[in-house]
N, CA, C and O atoms as a GROMACS GRO file, in nm:
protein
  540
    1UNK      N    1  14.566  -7.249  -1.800
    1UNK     CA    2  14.593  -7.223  -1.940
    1UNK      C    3  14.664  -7.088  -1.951
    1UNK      O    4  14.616  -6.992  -1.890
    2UNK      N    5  14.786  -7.074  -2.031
    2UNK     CA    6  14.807  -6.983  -2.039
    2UNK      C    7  14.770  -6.883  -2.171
    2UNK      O    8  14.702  -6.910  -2.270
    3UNK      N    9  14.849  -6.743  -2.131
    3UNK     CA   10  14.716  -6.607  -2.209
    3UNK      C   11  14.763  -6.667  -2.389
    3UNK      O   12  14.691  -6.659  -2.489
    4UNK      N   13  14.890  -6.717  -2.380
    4UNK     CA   14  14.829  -6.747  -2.559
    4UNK      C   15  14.766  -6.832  -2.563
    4UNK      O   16  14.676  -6.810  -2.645
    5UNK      N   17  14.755  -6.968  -2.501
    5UNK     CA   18  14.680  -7.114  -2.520
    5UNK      C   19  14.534  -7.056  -2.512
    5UNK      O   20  14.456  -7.107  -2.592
    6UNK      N   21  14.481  -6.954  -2.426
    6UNK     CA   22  14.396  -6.938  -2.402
    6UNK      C   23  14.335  -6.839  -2.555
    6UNK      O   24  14.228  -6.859  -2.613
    7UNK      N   25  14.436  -6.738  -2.589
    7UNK     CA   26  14.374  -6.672  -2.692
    7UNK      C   27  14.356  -6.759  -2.818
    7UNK      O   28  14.252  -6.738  -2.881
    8UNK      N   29  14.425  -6.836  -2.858
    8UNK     CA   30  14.395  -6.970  -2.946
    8UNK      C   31  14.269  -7.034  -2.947
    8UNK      O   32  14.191  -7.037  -3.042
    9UNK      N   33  14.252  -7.092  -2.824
    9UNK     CA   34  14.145  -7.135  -2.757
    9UNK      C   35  14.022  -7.072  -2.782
    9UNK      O   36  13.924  -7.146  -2.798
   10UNK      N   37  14.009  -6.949  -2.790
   10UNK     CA   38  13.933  -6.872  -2.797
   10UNK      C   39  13.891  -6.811  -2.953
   10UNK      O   40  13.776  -6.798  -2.996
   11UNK      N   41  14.019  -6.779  -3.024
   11UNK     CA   42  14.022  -6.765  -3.186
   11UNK      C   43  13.949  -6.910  -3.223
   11UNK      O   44  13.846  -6.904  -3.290
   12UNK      N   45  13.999  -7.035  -3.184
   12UNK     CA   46  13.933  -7.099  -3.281
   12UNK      C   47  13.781  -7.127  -3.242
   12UNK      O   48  13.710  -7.170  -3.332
   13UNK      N   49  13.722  -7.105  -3.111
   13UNK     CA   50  13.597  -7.124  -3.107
   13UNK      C   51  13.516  -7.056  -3.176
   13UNK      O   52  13.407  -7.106  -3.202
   14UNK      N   53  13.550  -6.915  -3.226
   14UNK     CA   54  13.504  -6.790  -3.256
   14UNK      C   55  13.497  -6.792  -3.421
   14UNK      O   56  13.411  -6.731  -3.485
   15UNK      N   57  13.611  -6.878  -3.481
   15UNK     CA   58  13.608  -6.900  -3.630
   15UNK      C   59  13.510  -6.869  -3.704
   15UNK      O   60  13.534  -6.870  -3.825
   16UNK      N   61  13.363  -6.829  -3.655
   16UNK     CA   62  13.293  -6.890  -3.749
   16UNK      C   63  13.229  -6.681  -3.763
   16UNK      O   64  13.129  -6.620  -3.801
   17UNK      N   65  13.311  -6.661  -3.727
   17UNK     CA   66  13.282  -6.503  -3.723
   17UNK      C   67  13.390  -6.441  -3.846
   17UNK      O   68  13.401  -6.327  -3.889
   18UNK      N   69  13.473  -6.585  -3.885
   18UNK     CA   70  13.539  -6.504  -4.003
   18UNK      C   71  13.743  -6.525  -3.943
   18UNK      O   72  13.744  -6.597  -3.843
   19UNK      N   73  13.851  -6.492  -3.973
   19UNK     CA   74  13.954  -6.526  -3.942
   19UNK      C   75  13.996  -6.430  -3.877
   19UNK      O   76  14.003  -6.311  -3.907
   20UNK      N   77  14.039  -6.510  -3.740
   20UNK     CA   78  14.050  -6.418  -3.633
   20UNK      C   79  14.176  -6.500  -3.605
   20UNK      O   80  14.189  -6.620  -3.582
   21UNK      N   81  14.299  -6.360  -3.616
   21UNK     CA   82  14.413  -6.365  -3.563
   21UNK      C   83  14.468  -6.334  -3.433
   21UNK      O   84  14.394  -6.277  -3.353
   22UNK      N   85  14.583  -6.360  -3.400
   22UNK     CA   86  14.620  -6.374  -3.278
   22UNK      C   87  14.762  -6.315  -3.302
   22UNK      O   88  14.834  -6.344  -3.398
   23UNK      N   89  14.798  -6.213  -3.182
   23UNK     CA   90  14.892  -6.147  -3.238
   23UNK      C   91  14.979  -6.140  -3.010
   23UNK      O   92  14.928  -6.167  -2.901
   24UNK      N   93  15.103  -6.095  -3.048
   24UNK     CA   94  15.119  -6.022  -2.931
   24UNK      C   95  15.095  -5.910  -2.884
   24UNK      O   96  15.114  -5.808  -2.952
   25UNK      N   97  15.043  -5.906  -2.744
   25UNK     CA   98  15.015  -5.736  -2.701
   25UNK      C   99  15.051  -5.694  -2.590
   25UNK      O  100  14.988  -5.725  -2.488
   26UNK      N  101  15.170  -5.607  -2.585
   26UNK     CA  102  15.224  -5.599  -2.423
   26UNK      C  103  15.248  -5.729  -2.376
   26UNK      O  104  15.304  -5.812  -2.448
   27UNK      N  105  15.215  -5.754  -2.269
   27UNK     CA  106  15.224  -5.877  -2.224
   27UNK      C  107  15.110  -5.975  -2.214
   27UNK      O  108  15.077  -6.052  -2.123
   28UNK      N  109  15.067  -5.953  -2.320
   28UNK     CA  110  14.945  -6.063  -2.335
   28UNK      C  111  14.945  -6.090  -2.456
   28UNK      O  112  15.048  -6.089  -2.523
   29UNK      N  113  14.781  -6.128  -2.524
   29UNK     CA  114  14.739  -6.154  -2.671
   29UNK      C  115  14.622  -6.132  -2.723
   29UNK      O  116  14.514  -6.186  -2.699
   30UNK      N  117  14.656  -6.032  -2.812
   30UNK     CA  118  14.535  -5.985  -2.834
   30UNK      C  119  14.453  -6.065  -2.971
   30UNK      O  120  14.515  -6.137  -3.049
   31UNK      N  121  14.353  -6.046  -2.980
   31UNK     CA  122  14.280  -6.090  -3.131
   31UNK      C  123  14.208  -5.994  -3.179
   31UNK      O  124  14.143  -5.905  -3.125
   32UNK      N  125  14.238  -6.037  -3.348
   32UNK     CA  126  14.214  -5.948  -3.436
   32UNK      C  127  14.122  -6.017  -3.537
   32UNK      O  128  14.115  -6.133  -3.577
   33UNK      N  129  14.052  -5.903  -3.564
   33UNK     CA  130  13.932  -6.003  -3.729
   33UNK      C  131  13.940  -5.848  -3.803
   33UNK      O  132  13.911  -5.737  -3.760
   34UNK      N  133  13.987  -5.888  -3.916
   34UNK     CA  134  14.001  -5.786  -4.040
   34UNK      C  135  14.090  -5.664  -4.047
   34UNK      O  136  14.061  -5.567  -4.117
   35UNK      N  137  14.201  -5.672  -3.970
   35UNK     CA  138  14.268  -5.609  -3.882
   35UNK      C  139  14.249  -5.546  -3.756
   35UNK      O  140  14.346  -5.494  -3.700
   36UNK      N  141  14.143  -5.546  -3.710
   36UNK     CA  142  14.082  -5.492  -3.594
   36UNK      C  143  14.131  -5.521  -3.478
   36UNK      O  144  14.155  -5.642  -3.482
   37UNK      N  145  14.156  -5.487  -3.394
   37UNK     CA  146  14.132  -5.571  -3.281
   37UNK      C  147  14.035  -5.554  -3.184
   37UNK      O  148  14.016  -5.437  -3.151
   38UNK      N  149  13.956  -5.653  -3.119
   38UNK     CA  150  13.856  -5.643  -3.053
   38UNK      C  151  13.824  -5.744  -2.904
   38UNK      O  152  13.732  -5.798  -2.843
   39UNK      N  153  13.966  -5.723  -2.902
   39UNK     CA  154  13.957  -5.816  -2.754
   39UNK      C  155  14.096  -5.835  -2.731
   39UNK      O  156  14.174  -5.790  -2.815
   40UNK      N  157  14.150  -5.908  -2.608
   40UNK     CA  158  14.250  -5.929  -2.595
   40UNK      C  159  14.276  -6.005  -2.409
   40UNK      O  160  14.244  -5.953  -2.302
   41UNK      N  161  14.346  -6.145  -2.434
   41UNK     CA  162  14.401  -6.214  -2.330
   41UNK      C  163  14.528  -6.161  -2.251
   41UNK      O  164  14.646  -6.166  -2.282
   42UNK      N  165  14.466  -6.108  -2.141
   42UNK     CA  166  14.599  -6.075  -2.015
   42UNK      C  167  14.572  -6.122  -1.880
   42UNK      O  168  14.476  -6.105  -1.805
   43UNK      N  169  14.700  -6.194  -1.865
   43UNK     CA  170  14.666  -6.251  -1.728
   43UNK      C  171  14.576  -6.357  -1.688
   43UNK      O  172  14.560  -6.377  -1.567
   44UNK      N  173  14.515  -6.426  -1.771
   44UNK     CA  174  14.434  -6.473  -1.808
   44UNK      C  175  14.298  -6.481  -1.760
   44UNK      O  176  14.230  -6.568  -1.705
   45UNK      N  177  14.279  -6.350  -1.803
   45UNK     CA  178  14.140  -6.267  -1.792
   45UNK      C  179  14.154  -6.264  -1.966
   45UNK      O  180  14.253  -6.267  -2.039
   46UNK      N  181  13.994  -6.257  -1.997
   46UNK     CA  182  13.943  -6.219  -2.125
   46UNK      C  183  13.895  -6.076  -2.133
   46UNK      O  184  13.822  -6.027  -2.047
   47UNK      N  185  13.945  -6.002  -2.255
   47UNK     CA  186  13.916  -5.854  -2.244
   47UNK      C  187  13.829  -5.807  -2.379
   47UNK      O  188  13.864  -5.790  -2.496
   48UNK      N  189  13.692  -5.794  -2.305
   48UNK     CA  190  13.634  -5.704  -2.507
   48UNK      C  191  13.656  -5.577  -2.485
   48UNK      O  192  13.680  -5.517  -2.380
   49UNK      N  193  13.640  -5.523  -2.654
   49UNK     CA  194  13.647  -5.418  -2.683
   49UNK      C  195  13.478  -5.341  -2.640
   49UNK      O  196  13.377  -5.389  -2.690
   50UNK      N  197  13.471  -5.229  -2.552
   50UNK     CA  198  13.301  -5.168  -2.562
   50UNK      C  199  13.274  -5.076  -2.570
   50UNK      O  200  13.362  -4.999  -2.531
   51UNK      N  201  13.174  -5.023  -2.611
   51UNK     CA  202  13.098  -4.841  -2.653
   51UNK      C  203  12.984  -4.840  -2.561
   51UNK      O  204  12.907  -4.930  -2.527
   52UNK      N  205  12.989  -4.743  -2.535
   52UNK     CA  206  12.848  -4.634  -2.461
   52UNK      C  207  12.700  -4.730  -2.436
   52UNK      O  208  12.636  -4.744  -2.331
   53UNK      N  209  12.674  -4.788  -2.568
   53UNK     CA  210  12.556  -4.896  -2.573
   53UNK      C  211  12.602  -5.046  -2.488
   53UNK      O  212  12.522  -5.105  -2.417
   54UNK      N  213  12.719  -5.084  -2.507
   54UNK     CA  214  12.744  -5.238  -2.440
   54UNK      C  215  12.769  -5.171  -2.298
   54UNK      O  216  12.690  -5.168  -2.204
   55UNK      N  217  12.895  -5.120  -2.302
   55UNK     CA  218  12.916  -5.122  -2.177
   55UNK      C  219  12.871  -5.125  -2.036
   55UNK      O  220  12.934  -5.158  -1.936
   56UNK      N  221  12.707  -5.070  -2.052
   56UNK     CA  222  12.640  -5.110  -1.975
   56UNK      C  223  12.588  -5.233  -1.964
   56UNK      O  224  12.504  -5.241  -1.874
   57UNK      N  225  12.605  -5.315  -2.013
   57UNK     CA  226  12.586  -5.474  -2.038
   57UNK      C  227  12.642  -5.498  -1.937
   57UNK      O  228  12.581  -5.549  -1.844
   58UNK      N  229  12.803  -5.460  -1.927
   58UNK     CA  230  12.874  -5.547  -1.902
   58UNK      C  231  12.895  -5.496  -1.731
   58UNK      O  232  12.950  -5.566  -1.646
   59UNK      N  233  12.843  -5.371  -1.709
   59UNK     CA  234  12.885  -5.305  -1.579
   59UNK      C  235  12.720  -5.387  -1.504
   59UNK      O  236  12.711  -5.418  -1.386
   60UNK      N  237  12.646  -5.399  -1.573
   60UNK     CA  238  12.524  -5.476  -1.547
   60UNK      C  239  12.536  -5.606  -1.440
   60UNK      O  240  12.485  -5.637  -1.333
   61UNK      N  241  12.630  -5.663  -1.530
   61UNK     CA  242  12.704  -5.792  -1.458
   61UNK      C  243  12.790  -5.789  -1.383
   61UNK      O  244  12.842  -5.889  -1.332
   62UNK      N  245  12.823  -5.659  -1.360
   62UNK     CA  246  12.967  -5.686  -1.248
   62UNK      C  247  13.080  -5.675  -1.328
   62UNK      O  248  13.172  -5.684  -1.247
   63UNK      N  249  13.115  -5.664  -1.408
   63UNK     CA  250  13.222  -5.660  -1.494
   63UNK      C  251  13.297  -5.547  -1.465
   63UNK      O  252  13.228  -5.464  -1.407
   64UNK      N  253  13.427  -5.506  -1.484
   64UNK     CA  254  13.459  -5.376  -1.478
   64UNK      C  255  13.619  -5.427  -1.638
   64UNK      O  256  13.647  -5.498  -1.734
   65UNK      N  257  13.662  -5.321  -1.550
   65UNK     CA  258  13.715  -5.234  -1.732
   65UNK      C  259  13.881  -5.294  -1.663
   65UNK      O  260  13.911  -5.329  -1.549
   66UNK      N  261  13.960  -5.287  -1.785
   66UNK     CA  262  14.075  -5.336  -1.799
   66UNK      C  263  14.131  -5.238  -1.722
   66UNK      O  264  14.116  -5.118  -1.745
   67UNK      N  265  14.227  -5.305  -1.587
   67UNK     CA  266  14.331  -5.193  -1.596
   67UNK      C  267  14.485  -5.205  -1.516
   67UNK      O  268  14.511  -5.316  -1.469
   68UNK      N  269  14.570  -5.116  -1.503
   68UNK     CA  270  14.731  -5.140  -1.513
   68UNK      C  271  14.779  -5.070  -1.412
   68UNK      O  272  14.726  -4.966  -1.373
   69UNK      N  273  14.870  -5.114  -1.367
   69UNK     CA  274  15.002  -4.992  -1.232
   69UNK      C  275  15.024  -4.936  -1.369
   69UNK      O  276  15.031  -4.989  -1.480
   70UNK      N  277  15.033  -4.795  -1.322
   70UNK     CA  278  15.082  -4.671  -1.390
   70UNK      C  279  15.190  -4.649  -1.313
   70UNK      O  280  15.232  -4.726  -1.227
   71UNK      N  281  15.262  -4.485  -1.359
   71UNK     CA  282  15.330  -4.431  -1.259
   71UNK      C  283  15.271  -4.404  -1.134
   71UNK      O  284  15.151  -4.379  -1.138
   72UNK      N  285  15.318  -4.404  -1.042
   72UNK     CA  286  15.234  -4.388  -0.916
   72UNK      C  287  15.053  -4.399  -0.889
   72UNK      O  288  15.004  -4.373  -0.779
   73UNK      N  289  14.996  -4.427  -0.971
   73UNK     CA  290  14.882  -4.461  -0.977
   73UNK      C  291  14.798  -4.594  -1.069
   73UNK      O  292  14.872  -4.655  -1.145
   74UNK      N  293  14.676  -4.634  -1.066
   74UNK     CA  294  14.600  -4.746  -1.120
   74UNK      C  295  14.569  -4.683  -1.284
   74UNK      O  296  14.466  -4.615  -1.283
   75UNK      N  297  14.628  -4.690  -1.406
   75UNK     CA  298  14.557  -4.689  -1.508
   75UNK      C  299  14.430  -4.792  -1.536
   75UNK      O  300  14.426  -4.915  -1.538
   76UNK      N  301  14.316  -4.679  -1.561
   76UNK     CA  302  14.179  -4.784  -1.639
   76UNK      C  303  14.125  -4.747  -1.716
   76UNK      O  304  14.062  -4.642  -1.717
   77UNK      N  305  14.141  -4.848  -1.829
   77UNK     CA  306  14.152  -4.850  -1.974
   77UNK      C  307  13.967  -4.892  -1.982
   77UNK      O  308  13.931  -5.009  -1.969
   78UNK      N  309  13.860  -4.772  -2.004
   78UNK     CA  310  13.789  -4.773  -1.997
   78UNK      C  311  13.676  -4.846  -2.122
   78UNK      O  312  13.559  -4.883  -2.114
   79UNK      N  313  13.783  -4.843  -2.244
   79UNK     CA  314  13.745  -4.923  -2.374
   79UNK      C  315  13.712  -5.086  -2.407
   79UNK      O  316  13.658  -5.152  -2.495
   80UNK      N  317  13.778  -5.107  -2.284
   80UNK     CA  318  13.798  -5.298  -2.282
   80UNK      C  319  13.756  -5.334  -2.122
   80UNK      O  320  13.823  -5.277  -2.035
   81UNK      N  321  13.656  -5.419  -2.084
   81UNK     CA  322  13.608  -5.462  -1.999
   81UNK      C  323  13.641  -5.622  -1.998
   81UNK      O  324  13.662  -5.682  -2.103
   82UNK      N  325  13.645  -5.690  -1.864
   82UNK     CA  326  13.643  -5.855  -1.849
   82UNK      C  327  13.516  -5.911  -1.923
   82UNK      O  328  13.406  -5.856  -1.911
   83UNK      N  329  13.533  -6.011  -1.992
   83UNK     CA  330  13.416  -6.066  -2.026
   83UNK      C  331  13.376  -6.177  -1.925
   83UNK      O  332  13.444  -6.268  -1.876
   84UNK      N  333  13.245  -6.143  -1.908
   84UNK     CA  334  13.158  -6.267  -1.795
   84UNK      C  335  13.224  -6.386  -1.848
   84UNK      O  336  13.278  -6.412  -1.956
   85UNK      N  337  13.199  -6.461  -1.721
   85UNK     CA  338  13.274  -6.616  -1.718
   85UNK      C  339  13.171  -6.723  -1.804
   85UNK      O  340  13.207  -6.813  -1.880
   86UNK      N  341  13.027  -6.683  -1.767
   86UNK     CA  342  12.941  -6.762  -1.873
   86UNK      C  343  12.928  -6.766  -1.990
   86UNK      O  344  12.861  -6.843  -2.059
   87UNK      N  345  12.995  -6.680  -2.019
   87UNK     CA  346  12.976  -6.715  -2.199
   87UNK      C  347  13.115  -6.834  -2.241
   87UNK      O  348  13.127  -6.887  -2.351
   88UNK      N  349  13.189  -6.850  -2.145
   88UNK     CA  350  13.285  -6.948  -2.210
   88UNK      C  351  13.243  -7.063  -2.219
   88UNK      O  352  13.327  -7.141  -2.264
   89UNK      N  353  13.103  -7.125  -2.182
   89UNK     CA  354  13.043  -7.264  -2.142
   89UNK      C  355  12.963  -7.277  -2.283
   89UNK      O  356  12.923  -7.384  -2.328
   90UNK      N  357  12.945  -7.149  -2.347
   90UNK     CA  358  12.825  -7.146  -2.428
   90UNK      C  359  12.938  -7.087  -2.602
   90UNK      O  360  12.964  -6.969  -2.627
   91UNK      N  361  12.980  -7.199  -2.683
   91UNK     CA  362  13.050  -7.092  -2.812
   91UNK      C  363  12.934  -7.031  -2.882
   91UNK      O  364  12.966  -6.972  -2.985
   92UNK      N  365  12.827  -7.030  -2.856
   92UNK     CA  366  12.714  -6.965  -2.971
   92UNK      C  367  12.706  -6.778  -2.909
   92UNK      O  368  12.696  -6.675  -2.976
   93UNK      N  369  12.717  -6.800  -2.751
   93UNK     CA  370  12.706  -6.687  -2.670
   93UNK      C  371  12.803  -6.592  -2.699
   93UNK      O  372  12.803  -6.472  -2.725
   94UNK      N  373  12.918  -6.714  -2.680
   94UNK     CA  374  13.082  -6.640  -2.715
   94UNK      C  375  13.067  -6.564  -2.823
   94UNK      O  376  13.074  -6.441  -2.815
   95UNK      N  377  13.042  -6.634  -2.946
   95UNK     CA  378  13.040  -6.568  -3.074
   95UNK      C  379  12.965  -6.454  -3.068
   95UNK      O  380  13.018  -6.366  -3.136
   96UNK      N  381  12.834  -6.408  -2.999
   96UNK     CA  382  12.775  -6.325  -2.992
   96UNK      C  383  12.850  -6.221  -2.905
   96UNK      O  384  12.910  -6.127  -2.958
   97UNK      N  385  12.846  -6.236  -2.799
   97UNK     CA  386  12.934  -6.127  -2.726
   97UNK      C  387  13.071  -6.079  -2.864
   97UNK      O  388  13.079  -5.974  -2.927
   98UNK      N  389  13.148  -6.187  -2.870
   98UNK     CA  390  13.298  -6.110  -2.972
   98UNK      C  391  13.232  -6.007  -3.102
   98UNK      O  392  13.277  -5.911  -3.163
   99UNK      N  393  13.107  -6.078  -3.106
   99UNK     CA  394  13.046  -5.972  -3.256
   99UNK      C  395  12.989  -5.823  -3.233
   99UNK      O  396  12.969  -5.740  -3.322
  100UNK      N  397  12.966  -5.805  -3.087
  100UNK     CA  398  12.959  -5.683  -3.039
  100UNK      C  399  13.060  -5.623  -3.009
  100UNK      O  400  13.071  -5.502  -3.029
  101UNK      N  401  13.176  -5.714  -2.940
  101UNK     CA  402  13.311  -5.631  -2.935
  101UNK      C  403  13.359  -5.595  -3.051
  101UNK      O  404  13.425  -5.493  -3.071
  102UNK      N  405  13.323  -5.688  -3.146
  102UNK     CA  406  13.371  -5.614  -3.294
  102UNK      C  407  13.320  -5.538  -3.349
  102UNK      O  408  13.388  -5.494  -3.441
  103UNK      N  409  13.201  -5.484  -3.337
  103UNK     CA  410  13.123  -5.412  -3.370
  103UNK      C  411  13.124  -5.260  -3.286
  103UNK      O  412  13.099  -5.149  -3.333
  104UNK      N  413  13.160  -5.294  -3.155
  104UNK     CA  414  13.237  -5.157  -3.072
  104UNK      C  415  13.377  -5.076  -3.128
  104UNK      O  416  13.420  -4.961  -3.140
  105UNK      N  417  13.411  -5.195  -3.148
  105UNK     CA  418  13.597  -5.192  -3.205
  105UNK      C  419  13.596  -5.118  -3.337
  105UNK      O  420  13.656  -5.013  -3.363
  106UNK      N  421  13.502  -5.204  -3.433
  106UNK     CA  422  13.461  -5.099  -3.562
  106UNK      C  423  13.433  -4.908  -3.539
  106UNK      O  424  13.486  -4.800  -3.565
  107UNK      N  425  13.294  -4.974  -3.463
  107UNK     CA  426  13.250  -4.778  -3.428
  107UNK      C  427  13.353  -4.691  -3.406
  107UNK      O  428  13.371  -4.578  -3.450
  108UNK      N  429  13.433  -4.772  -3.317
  108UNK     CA  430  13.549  -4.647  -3.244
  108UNK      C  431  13.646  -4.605  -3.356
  108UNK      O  432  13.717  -4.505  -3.349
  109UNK      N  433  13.643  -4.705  -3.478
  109UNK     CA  434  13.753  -4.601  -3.597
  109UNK      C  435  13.720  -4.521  -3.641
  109UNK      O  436  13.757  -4.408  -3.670
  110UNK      N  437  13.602  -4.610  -3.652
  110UNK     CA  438  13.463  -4.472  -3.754
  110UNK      C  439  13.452  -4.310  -3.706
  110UNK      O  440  13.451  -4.196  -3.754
  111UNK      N  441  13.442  -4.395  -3.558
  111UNK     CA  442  13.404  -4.237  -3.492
  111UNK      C  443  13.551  -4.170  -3.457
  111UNK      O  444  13.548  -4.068  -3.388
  112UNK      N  445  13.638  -4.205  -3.486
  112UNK     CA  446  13.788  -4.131  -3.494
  112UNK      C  447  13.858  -4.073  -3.615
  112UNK      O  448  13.953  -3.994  -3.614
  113UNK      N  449  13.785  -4.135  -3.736
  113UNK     CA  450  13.799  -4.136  -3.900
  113UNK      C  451  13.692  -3.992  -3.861
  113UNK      O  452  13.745  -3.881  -3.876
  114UNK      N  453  13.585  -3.995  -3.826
  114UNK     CA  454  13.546  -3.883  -3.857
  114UNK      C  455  13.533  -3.745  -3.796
  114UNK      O  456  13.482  -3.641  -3.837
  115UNK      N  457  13.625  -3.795  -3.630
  115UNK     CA  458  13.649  -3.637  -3.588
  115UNK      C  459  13.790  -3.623  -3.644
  115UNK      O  460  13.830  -3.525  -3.581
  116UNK      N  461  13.888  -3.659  -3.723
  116UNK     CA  462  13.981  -3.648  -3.756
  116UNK      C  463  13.950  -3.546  -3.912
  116UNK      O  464  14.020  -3.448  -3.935
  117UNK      N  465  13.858  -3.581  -3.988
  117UNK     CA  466  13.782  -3.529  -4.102
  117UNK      C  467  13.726  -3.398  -4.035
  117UNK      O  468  13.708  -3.329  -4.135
  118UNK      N  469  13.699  -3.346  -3.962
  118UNK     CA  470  13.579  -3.283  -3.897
  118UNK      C  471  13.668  -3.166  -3.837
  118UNK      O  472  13.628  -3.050  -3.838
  119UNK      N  473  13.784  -3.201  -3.787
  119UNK     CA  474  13.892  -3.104  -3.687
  119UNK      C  475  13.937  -3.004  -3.756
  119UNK      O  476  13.965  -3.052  -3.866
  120UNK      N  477  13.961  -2.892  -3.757
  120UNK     CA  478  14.015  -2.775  -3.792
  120UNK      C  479  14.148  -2.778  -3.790
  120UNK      O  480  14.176  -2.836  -3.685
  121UNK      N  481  14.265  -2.744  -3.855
  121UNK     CA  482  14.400  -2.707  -3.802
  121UNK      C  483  14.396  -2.669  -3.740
  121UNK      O  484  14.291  -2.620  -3.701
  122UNK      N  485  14.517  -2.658  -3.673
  122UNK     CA  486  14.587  -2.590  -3.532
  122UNK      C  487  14.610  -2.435  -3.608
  122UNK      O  488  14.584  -2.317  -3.584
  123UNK      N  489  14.662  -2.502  -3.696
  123UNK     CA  490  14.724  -2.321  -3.754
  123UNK      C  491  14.655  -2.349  -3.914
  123UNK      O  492  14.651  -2.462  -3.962
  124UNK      N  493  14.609  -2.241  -3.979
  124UNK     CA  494  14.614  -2.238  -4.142
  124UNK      C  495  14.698  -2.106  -4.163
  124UNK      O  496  14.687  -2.004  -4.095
  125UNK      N  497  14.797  -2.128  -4.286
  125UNK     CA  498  14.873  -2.053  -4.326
  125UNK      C  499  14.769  -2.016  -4.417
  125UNK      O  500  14.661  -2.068  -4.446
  126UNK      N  501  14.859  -1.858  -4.475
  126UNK     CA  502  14.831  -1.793  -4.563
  126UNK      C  503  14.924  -1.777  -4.684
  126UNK      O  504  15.028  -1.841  -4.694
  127UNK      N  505  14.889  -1.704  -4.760
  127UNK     CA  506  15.002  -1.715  -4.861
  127UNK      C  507  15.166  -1.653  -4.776
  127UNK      O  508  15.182  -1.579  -4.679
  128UNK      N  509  15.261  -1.722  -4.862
  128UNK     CA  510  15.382  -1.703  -4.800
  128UNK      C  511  15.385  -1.555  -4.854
  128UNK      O  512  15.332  -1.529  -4.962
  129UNK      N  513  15.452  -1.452  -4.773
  129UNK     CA  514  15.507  -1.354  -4.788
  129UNK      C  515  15.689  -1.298  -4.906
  129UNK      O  516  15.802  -1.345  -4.906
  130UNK      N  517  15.636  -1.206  -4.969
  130UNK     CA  518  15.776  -1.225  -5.028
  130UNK      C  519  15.884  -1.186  -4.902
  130UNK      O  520  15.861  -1.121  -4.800
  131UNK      N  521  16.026  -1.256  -4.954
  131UNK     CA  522  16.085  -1.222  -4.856
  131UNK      C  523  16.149  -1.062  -4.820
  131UNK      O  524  16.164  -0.978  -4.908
  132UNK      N  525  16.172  -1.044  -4.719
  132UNK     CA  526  16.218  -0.846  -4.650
  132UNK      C  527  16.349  -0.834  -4.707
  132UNK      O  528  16.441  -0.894  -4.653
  133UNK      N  529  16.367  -0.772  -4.798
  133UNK     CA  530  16.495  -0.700  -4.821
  133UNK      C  531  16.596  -0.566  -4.732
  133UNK      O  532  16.586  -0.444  -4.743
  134UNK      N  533  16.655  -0.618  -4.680
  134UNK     CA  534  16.778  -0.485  -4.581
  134UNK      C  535  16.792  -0.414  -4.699
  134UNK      O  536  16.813  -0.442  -4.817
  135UNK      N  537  16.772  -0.293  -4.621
  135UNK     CA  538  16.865  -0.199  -4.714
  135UNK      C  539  16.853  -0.051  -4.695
  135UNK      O  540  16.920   0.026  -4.763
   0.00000   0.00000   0.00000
């Protein structure tokens, strides 16, 4: 199957979590619920989105984390892990696992919405100065 048949495949089992789109990503396909995205088909490997609490789930199982040829080295995209092969036998499981990736996928705006709120400028101006007259 290939990575869109497969992300299809996968959106519609998942339906019942609400409308989950299917978009292009790099060279794969990713899916989205409420604009989010929280997973994504490459290569046809399945990829969730995970936080601090799952991720050990998933390193539990053997799972490891998405990753790419860089320039001269292995990029690993430590946010998105393979999802176990057993939950594709089971859509009740499926649905459960994607509701934690969505629920990871959520946290991580939240928690970016609010060190973005939270950050200091680089610089704060002061009042502008009148300008220097020569003379």
């Amino acid at each position: 199957m290939g990575t869109s048949d497969l992300a299809l495949d996968l959106a519609t089992r998942i339906e019942g979590l609400g409308a989950i789109s299917v978009r292009r990503f790099f060279g794969g396909t990713a899916l989205v619920a409420d604009g989010i995205q929280f997973g994504f088909v490459m290569k046809g490997a399945f990829y969730l989105r995970v936080d601090d609490a799952s991720r050990t789930r998933f390193e539990a199982l053997g799972m490891t984390p998405f990753t790419y040829p860089g320039k001269g080295k292995t990029v690993t995209v430590t946010s998105y892990y393979a999802a176990p092969d057993d939950i594709f036998d089971d859509n009740e499981q499926l649905r459960d696992w994607v509701a934690d990736a969505y629920q990871a996928a959520l946290g991580a705006i939240h928690k970016s919405s609010r060190a973005t709120e939270t950050r200091k400028p680089a610089y704060e101006a002061g009042p502008i100065p009148p300008p220097r007259r020569s003379g």
